[in-house]
PDB file of C-alpha atoms in Angstrom:
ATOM      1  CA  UNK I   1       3.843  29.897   0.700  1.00  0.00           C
ATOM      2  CA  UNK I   2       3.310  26.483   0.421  1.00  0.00           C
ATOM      3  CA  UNK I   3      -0.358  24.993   1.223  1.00  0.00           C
ATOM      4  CA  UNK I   4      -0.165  22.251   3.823  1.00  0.00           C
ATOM      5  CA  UNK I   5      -2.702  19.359   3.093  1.00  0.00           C
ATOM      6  CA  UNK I   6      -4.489  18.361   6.284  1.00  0.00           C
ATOM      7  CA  UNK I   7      -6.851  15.079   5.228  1.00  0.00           C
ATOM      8  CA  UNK I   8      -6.507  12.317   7.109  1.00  0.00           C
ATOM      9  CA  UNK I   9      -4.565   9.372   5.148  1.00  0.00           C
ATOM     10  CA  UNK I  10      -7.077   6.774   5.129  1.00  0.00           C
ATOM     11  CA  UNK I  11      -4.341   4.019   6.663  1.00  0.00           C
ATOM     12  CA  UNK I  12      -1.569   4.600   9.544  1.00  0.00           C
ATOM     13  CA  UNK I  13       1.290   2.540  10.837  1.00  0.00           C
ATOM     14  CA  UNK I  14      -0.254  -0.289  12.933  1.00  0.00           C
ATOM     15  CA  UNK I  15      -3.472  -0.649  11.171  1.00  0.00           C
ATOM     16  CA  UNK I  16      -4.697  -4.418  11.422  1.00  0.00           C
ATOM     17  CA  UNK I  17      -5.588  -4.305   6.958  1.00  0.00           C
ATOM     18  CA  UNK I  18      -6.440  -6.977   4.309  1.00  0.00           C
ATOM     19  CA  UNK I  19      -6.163  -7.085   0.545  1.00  0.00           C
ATOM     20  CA  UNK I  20      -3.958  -8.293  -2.272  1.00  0.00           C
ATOM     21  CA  UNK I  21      -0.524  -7.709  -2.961  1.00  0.00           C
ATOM     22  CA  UNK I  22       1.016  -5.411  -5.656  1.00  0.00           C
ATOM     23  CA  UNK I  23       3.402  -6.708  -8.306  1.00  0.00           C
ATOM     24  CA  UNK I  24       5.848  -4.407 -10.380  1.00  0.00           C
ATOM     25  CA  UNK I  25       4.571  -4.743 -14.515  1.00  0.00           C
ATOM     26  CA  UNK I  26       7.914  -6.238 -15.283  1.00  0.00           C
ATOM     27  CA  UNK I  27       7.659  -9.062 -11.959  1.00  0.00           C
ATOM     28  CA  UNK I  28       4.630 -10.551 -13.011  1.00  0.00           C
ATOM     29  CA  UNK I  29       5.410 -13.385 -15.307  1.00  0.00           C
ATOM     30  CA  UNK I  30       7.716 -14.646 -11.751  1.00  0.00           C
ATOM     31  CA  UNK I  31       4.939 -13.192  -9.509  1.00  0.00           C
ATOM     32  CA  UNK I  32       1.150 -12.779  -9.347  1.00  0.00           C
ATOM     33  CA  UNK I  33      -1.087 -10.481  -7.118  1.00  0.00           C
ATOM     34  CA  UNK I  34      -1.911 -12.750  -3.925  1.00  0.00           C
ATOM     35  CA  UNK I  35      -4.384 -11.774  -0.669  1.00  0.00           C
ATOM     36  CA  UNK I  36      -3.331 -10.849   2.919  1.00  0.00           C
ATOM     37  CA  UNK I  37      -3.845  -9.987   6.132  1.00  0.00           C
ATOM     38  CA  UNK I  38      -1.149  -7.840   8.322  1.00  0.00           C
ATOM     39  CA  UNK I  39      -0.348  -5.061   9.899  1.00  0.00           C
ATOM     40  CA  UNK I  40       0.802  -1.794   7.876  1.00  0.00           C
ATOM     41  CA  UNK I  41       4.549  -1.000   8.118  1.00  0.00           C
ATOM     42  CA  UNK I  42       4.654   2.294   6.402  1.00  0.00           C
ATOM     43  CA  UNK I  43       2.702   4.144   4.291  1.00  0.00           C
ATOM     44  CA  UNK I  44       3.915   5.364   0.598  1.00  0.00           C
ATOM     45  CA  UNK I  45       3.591   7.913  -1.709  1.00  0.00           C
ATOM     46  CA  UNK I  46       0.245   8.940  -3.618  1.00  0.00           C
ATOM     47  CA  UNK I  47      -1.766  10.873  -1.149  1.00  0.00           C
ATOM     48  CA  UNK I  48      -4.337  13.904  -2.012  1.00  0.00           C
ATOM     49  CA  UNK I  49      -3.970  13.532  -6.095  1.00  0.00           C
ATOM     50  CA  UNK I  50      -0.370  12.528  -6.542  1.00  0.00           C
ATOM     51  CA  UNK I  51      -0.214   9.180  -8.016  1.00  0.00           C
ATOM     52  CA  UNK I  52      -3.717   8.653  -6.639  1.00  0.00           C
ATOM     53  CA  UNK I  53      -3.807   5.528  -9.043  1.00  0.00           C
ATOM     54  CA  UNK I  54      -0.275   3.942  -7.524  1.00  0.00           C
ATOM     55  CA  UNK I  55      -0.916   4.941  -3.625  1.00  0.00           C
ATOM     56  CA  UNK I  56       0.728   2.542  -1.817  1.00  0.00           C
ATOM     57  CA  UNK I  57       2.032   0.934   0.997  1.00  0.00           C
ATOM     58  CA  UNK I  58       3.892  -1.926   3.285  1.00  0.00           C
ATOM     59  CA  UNK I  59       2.452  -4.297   5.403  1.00  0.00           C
ATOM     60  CA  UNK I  60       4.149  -6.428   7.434  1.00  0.00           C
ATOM     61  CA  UNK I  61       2.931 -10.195   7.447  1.00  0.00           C
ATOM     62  CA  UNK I  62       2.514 -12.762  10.548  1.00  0.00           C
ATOM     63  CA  UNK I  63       5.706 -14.291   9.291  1.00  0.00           C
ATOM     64  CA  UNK I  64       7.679 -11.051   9.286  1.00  0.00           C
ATOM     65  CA  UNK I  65       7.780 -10.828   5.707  1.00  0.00           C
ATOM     66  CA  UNK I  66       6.887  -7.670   4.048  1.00  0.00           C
ATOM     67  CA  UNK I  67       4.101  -6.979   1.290  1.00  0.00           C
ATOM     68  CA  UNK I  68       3.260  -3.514  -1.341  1.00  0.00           C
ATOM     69  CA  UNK I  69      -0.005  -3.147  -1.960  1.00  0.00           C
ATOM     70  CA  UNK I  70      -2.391  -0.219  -3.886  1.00  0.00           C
ATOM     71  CA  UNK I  71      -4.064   1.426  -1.387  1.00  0.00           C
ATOM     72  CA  UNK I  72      -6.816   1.095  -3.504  1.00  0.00           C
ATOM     73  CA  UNK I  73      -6.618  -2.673  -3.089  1.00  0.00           C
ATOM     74  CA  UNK I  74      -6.481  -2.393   1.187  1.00  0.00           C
ATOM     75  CA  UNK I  75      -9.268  -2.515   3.375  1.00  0.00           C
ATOM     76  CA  UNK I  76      -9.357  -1.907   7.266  1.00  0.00           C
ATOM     77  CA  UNK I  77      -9.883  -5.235   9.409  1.00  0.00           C
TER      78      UNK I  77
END
């Protein structure tokens, strides 16, 4: 039977966040890391151990655009 992991993700959809943006290995001689502040859009992949070091997710900007970010590199507002 398979265990069902009951932590609470430290972000949700809706959560008012701030931190700097995530940019794929191969994107960053077009692209570098820059800060934000938005709302989160949906949360990714990476929770309790799995890819702990690439847990990420979306956040939707004032200007409608979308951002990734590391979770690691998201704070609450």
């Amino acid at each position: 039977m398979a265990r069902r992991h009951s932590a609470r993700k430290p972000f949700r959809v809706g959560d008012q966040v701030t931190g700097t943006t995530y940019v794929e290995p191969d994107e960053r001689r077009r692209e570098r890391p820059a800060e934000f502040t938005g709302t989160v859009a949906q949360v990714g992949s990476g929770w309790k151990g799995v890819d702990t070091d690439l847990a990420f997710l979306w956040v939707r900007l004032p200007s409608g655009r979308e951002v990734k970010a590391l979770v690691r590199d998201v704070a609450k507002v």
